[in-house]
Short mmCIF file of C-alpha atoms in Angstrom, two decimals:
data_model
loop_
_atom_site.label_atom_id
_atom_site.label_comp_id
_atom_site.label_asym_id
_atom_site.label_seq_id
_atom_site.Cartn_x
_atom_site.Cartn_y
_atom_site.Cartn_z
CA THR U 765 8.83 20.80 -6.93
CA GLN U 766 7.61 17.40 -5.93
CA LEU U 767 10.04 14.53 -6.44
CA LEU U 768 7.12 12.20 -7.15
CA GLU U 769 3.99 13.21 -9.03
CA GLN U 770 0.96 11.01 -8.55
CA SER U 771 -2.11 11.07 -10.77
CA PRO U 772 -4.96 11.30 -10.64
CA GLN U 773 -5.25 13.05 -7.32
CA PHE U 774 -8.80 11.76 -6.81
CA LEU U 775 -10.67 8.86 -8.39
CA SER U 776 -14.21 7.71 -7.76
CA ILE U 777 -15.42 4.60 -9.55
CA GLN U 778 -18.13 1.96 -9.40
CA GLU U 779 -17.49 -1.49 -7.98
CA GLY U 780 -16.26 -3.84 -10.70
CA GLU U 781 -14.49 -1.21 -12.81
CA ASN U 782 -10.79 -1.28 -13.63
CA LEU U 783 -8.46 1.60 -12.92
CA THR U 784 -4.82 2.67 -13.19
CA VAL U 785 -2.97 5.21 -11.10
CA TYR U 786 0.45 6.59 -11.82
CA CYS U 787 3.59 7.69 -10.05
CA ASN U 788 6.05 9.72 -12.12
CA SER U 789 9.40 11.36 -11.62
CA SER U 790 12.24 12.80 -13.67
CA SER U 791 14.74 10.99 -11.44
CA VAL U 792 15.93 7.41 -11.53
CA PHE U 793 15.49 5.24 -8.45
CA SER U 794 16.89 1.89 -7.40
CA SER U 795 13.50 0.88 -6.02
CA LEU U 796 9.98 2.18 -5.52
CA GLN U 797 7.34 1.27 -3.00
CA TRP U 798 3.54 1.46 -3.03
CA TYR U 799 1.58 1.93 0.20
CA ARG U 800 -2.16 2.03 0.90
CA GLN U 801 -3.58 4.13 3.69
CA GLU U 802 -7.10 3.59 4.96
CA PRO U 803 -8.97 6.29 6.92
CA GLY U 804 -7.71 6.60 10.47
CA GLU U 805 -4.77 4.30 9.86
CA GLY U 806 -1.14 4.60 8.90
CA PRO U 807 0.09 3.55 5.43
CA VAL U 808 0.73 -0.15 4.84
CA LEU U 809 3.30 -1.41 2.37
CA LEU U 810 1.82 -3.21 -0.64
CA VAL U 811 4.87 -3.89 -2.78
CA THR U 812 8.46 -2.94 -3.56
CA VAL U 813 9.65 -2.94 -7.20
CA VAL U 814 13.36 -2.90 -7.92
CA THR U 815 13.99 -3.88 -11.55
CA GLY U 816 13.20 -1.77 -14.59
CA GLY U 817 10.20 -3.25 -16.37
CA GLU U 818 9.29 -5.41 -13.39
CA VAL U 819 5.66 -6.43 -12.97
CA LYS U 820 4.35 -7.67 -9.63
CA LYS U 821 0.88 -8.94 -8.93
CA LEU U 822 -0.94 -8.91 -5.62
CA LYS U 823 -4.36 -10.52 -6.15
CA ARG U 824 -6.27 -7.95 -8.26
CA LEU U 825 -3.48 -5.35 -8.05
CA THR U 826 -0.75 -5.20 -10.72
CA PHE U 827 2.30 -3.02 -10.16
CA GLN U 828 4.75 -2.08 -12.88
CA PHE U 829 8.09 -0.31 -12.63
CA GLY U 830 9.05 1.66 -15.73
CA ASP U 831 11.92 0.43 -17.89
CA ALA U 832 13.95 3.51 -16.98
CA ARG U 833 13.05 3.19 -13.26
CA LYS U 834 11.57 6.70 -13.20
CA ASP U 835 7.90 5.85 -12.97
CA SER U 836 5.45 3.22 -11.86
CA SER U 837 1.81 2.31 -12.28
CA LEU U 838 -0.74 0.47 -10.19
CA HIS U 839 -3.63 -1.24 -11.99
CA ILE U 840 -6.63 -2.58 -10.09
CA THR U 841 -8.92 -5.06 -11.79
CA ALA U 842 -12.58 -5.30 -10.78
CA ALA U 843 -12.29 -2.80 -7.95
CA GLN U 844 -14.02 -3.57 -4.66
CA PRO U 845 -15.19 -1.17 -1.92
CA GLY U 846 -12.39 -2.61 0.23
CA ASP U 847 -9.88 -1.07 -2.20
CA THR U 848 -10.94 2.40 -1.06
CA GLY U 849 -8.05 4.38 0.37
CA LEU U 850 -5.10 6.62 -0.32
CA TYR U 851 -2.47 5.03 -2.56
CA LEU U 852 1.01 6.42 -2.02
CA CYS U 853 4.21 5.77 -3.89
CA ALA U 854 7.55 6.28 -2.17
CA VAL U 855 11.24 6.22 -3.01
CA ARG U 856 14.49 6.48 -1.15
CA PRO U 857 16.82 8.99 -2.89
CA GLY U 858 20.26 7.83 -1.91
CA ASN U 859 20.66 6.70 1.67
CA THR U 860 17.82 8.82 3.03
CA PRO U 861 14.41 8.21 4.55
CA LEU U 862 11.52 7.49 2.26
CA VAL U 863 10.05 10.35 0.23
CA PHE U 864 6.35 10.04 -0.53
CA GLY U 865 4.14 11.35 -3.28
CA LYS U 866 0.91 13.15 -2.39
CA GLY U 867 -1.09 10.06 -3.28
CA THR U 868 -4.21 9.10 -5.20
CA ARG U 869 -7.38 9.02 -3.15
CA LEU U 870 -9.56 6.18 -4.46
CA SER U 871 -13.20 5.72 -3.65
CA VAL U 872 -14.96 2.57 -4.86
CA ILE U 873 -18.71 2.82 -4.69
CA ALA U 874 -20.80 -0.32 -4.21
CA GLY G 31 2.62 -4.96 21.18
CA ALA G 32 2.90 -6.25 17.65
CA GLY G 33 2.80 -2.92 15.86
CA VAL G 34 3.77 0.71 16.19
CA SER G 35 1.62 2.52 18.73
CA GLN G 36 1.07 6.25 19.11
CA SER G 37 -0.56 8.32 21.78
CA PRO G 38 -2.74 10.17 22.11
CA SER G 39 -4.85 9.23 19.10
CA ASN G 40 -6.44 12.68 19.12
CA LYS G 41 -5.27 15.92 20.68
CA VAL G 42 -7.10 19.23 20.70
CA THR G 43 -5.15 22.16 22.06
CA GLU G 44 -5.28 25.91 22.14
CA LYS G 45 -2.96 28.07 20.11
CA GLY G 46 0.20 28.82 22.04
CA LYS G 47 0.18 25.67 24.16
CA ASP G 48 2.87 22.98 24.02
CA VAL G 49 2.05 19.40 23.04
CA GLU G 50 3.90 16.11 23.30
CA LEU G 51 3.23 13.21 20.97
CA ARG G 52 4.49 9.75 21.76
CA CYS G 53 5.57 6.86 19.54
CA ASP G 54 6.32 3.33 20.68
CA PRO G 55 8.04 1.45 17.81
CA ILE G 56 8.12 -2.24 17.08
CA SER G 57 10.50 -4.01 19.44
CA GLY G 58 13.92 -4.47 17.85
CA HIS G 59 13.49 -1.75 15.24
CA THR G 60 16.44 0.59 15.41
CA ALA G 61 15.07 3.23 13.04
CA LEU G 62 12.17 5.52 13.89
CA TYR G 63 10.60 8.18 11.68
CA TRP G 64 8.18 11.06 12.18
CA TYR G 65 5.98 12.37 9.36
CA ARG G 66 3.26 14.97 9.17
CA GLN G 67 0.20 14.57 6.96
CA SER G 68 -1.95 17.62 6.39
CA LEU G 69 -5.41 17.41 4.87
CA GLY G 70 -5.17 16.45 1.24
CA GLN G 71 -1.39 16.19 1.34
CA GLY G 72 1.08 13.36 1.26
CA LEU G 73 3.47 12.51 4.02
CA GLU G 74 5.92 15.26 4.92
CA PHE G 75 9.13 13.90 6.46
CA LEU G 76 10.06 15.56 9.76
CA ILE G 77 12.90 13.64 11.41
CA TYR G 78 14.31 10.18 11.81
CA PHE G 79 16.36 8.37 14.43
CA GLN G 80 18.88 5.60 13.99
CA GLY G 81 19.16 4.34 17.55
CA ASN G 82 19.11 7.40 19.76
CA SER G 83 20.74 9.77 17.30
CA ALA G 84 18.96 11.91 14.74
CA PRO G 85 21.19 12.22 11.65
CA ASP G 86 18.63 14.22 9.70
CA LYS G 87 16.57 16.99 11.31
CA SER G 88 16.16 18.92 8.09
CA GLY G 89 12.44 18.26 7.84
CA LEU G 90 11.49 19.94 11.10
CA PRO G 91 9.36 22.95 10.04
CA SER G 92 10.64 25.34 12.67
CA ASP G 93 12.54 25.54 15.94
CA ARG G 94 9.24 25.03 17.77
CA PHE G 95 9.49 21.37 16.78
CA SER G 96 11.84 18.98 18.55
CA ALA G 97 12.06 15.24 19.02
CA GLU G 98 13.97 12.89 21.22
CA ARG G 99 14.44 9.19 21.57
CA THR G 100 15.93 7.59 24.63
CA GLY G 101 16.92 3.99 25.19
CA GLY G 102 16.59 3.30 21.48
CA SER G 103 12.86 2.81 21.85
CA VAL G 104 10.12 5.32 22.63
CA SER G 105 10.23 8.71 20.94
CA THR G 106 8.45 11.94 21.73
CA LEU G 107 7.76 14.77 19.29
CA THR G 108 7.26 18.10 21.03
CA ILE G 109 5.66 21.13 19.47
CA GLN G 110 6.03 24.33 21.46
CA ARG G 111 3.74 27.33 21.18
CA THR G 112 1.43 25.54 18.77
CA GLN G 113 -0.02 27.38 15.81
CA GLN G 114 -3.12 26.61 13.80
CA GLU G 115 -1.00 25.54 10.82
CA ASP G 116 0.42 22.75 13.01
CA SER G 117 -2.95 20.99 12.80
CA ALA G 118 -2.34 17.69 11.02
CA VAL G 119 -1.99 13.97 11.54
CA TYR G 120 1.44 13.11 12.91
CA LEU G 121 2.55 9.64 11.87
CA CYS G 122 5.35 7.60 13.32
CA ALA G 123 7.01 4.64 11.61
CA SER G 124 9.76 2.22 12.48
CA SER G 125 11.99 -0.13 10.50
CA LEU G 126 14.77 -2.58 11.24
CA SER G 127 17.37 -0.12 10.10
CA ALA G 128 17.50 3.26 8.39
CA ILE G 129 20.73 2.36 6.67
CA ALA G 130 19.82 -0.71 4.66
CA GLY G 131 17.90 0.23 1.55
CA GLY G 132 14.40 -1.04 0.92
CA ASN G 133 13.58 -1.77 4.53
CA GLU G 134 9.86 -1.71 5.07
CA GLN G 135 8.55 1.04 7.28
CA PHE G 136 5.73 0.07 9.62
CA PHE G 137 3.44 2.94 10.50
CA GLY G 138 1.42 3.68 13.57
CA PRO G 139 -2.19 4.93 13.36
CA GLY G 140 -1.13 8.53 13.90
CA THR G 141 -2.04 11.33 16.28
CA ARG G 142 -4.57 13.82 14.96
CA LEU G 143 -3.62 17.23 16.30
CA THR G 144 -6.08 20.10 16.17
CA VAL G 145 -4.96 23.55 17.22
CA LEU G 146 -7.82 25.91 17.92
#
């Protein structure tokens, strides 16, 4: 059983469209991170959310942490081809290394 | 260098051979992590080091896998008697500390291992 469930697994959209991807769990976490991984590269941290209900914005990306701190969403407005990549959420259960979800693979077509 | 570096970037080996993968973390980072990423999968945690010690080896898939870190810097991941199911991208990351929560992990570009 995966600690973090990410959906959808794959998403292919046209440039300019909006999209939302999700990261869900039955457990409560003190914080949650989102990473993006481009082909041939390692993941890069986008944001850390720590407060239930928190919303953080990074240009066209909006991240929300659920009120109960069990889930999170990432919304991209007017997607660009440069947004293409694997989006991973990650948590740290207790004092342990990060645990990652399987990710959402996004492809934005020009 | 400014970031985490890994070598080689690609490794093709024959089943049964041993391989060594190297990770050079960001200078000053005391924590170092190894992950494995198979095709279509997320990151599977293998092992981490705080300094030279490895408090958690629970993620190593089998006793063919081992890792060491000397001098609190460079780490090597060794896979003995490689099998085809070992084929994956092996990612290394480092952070300031493994103890403080929320510390950002900086990843290297990975080593793509192919076992024929």
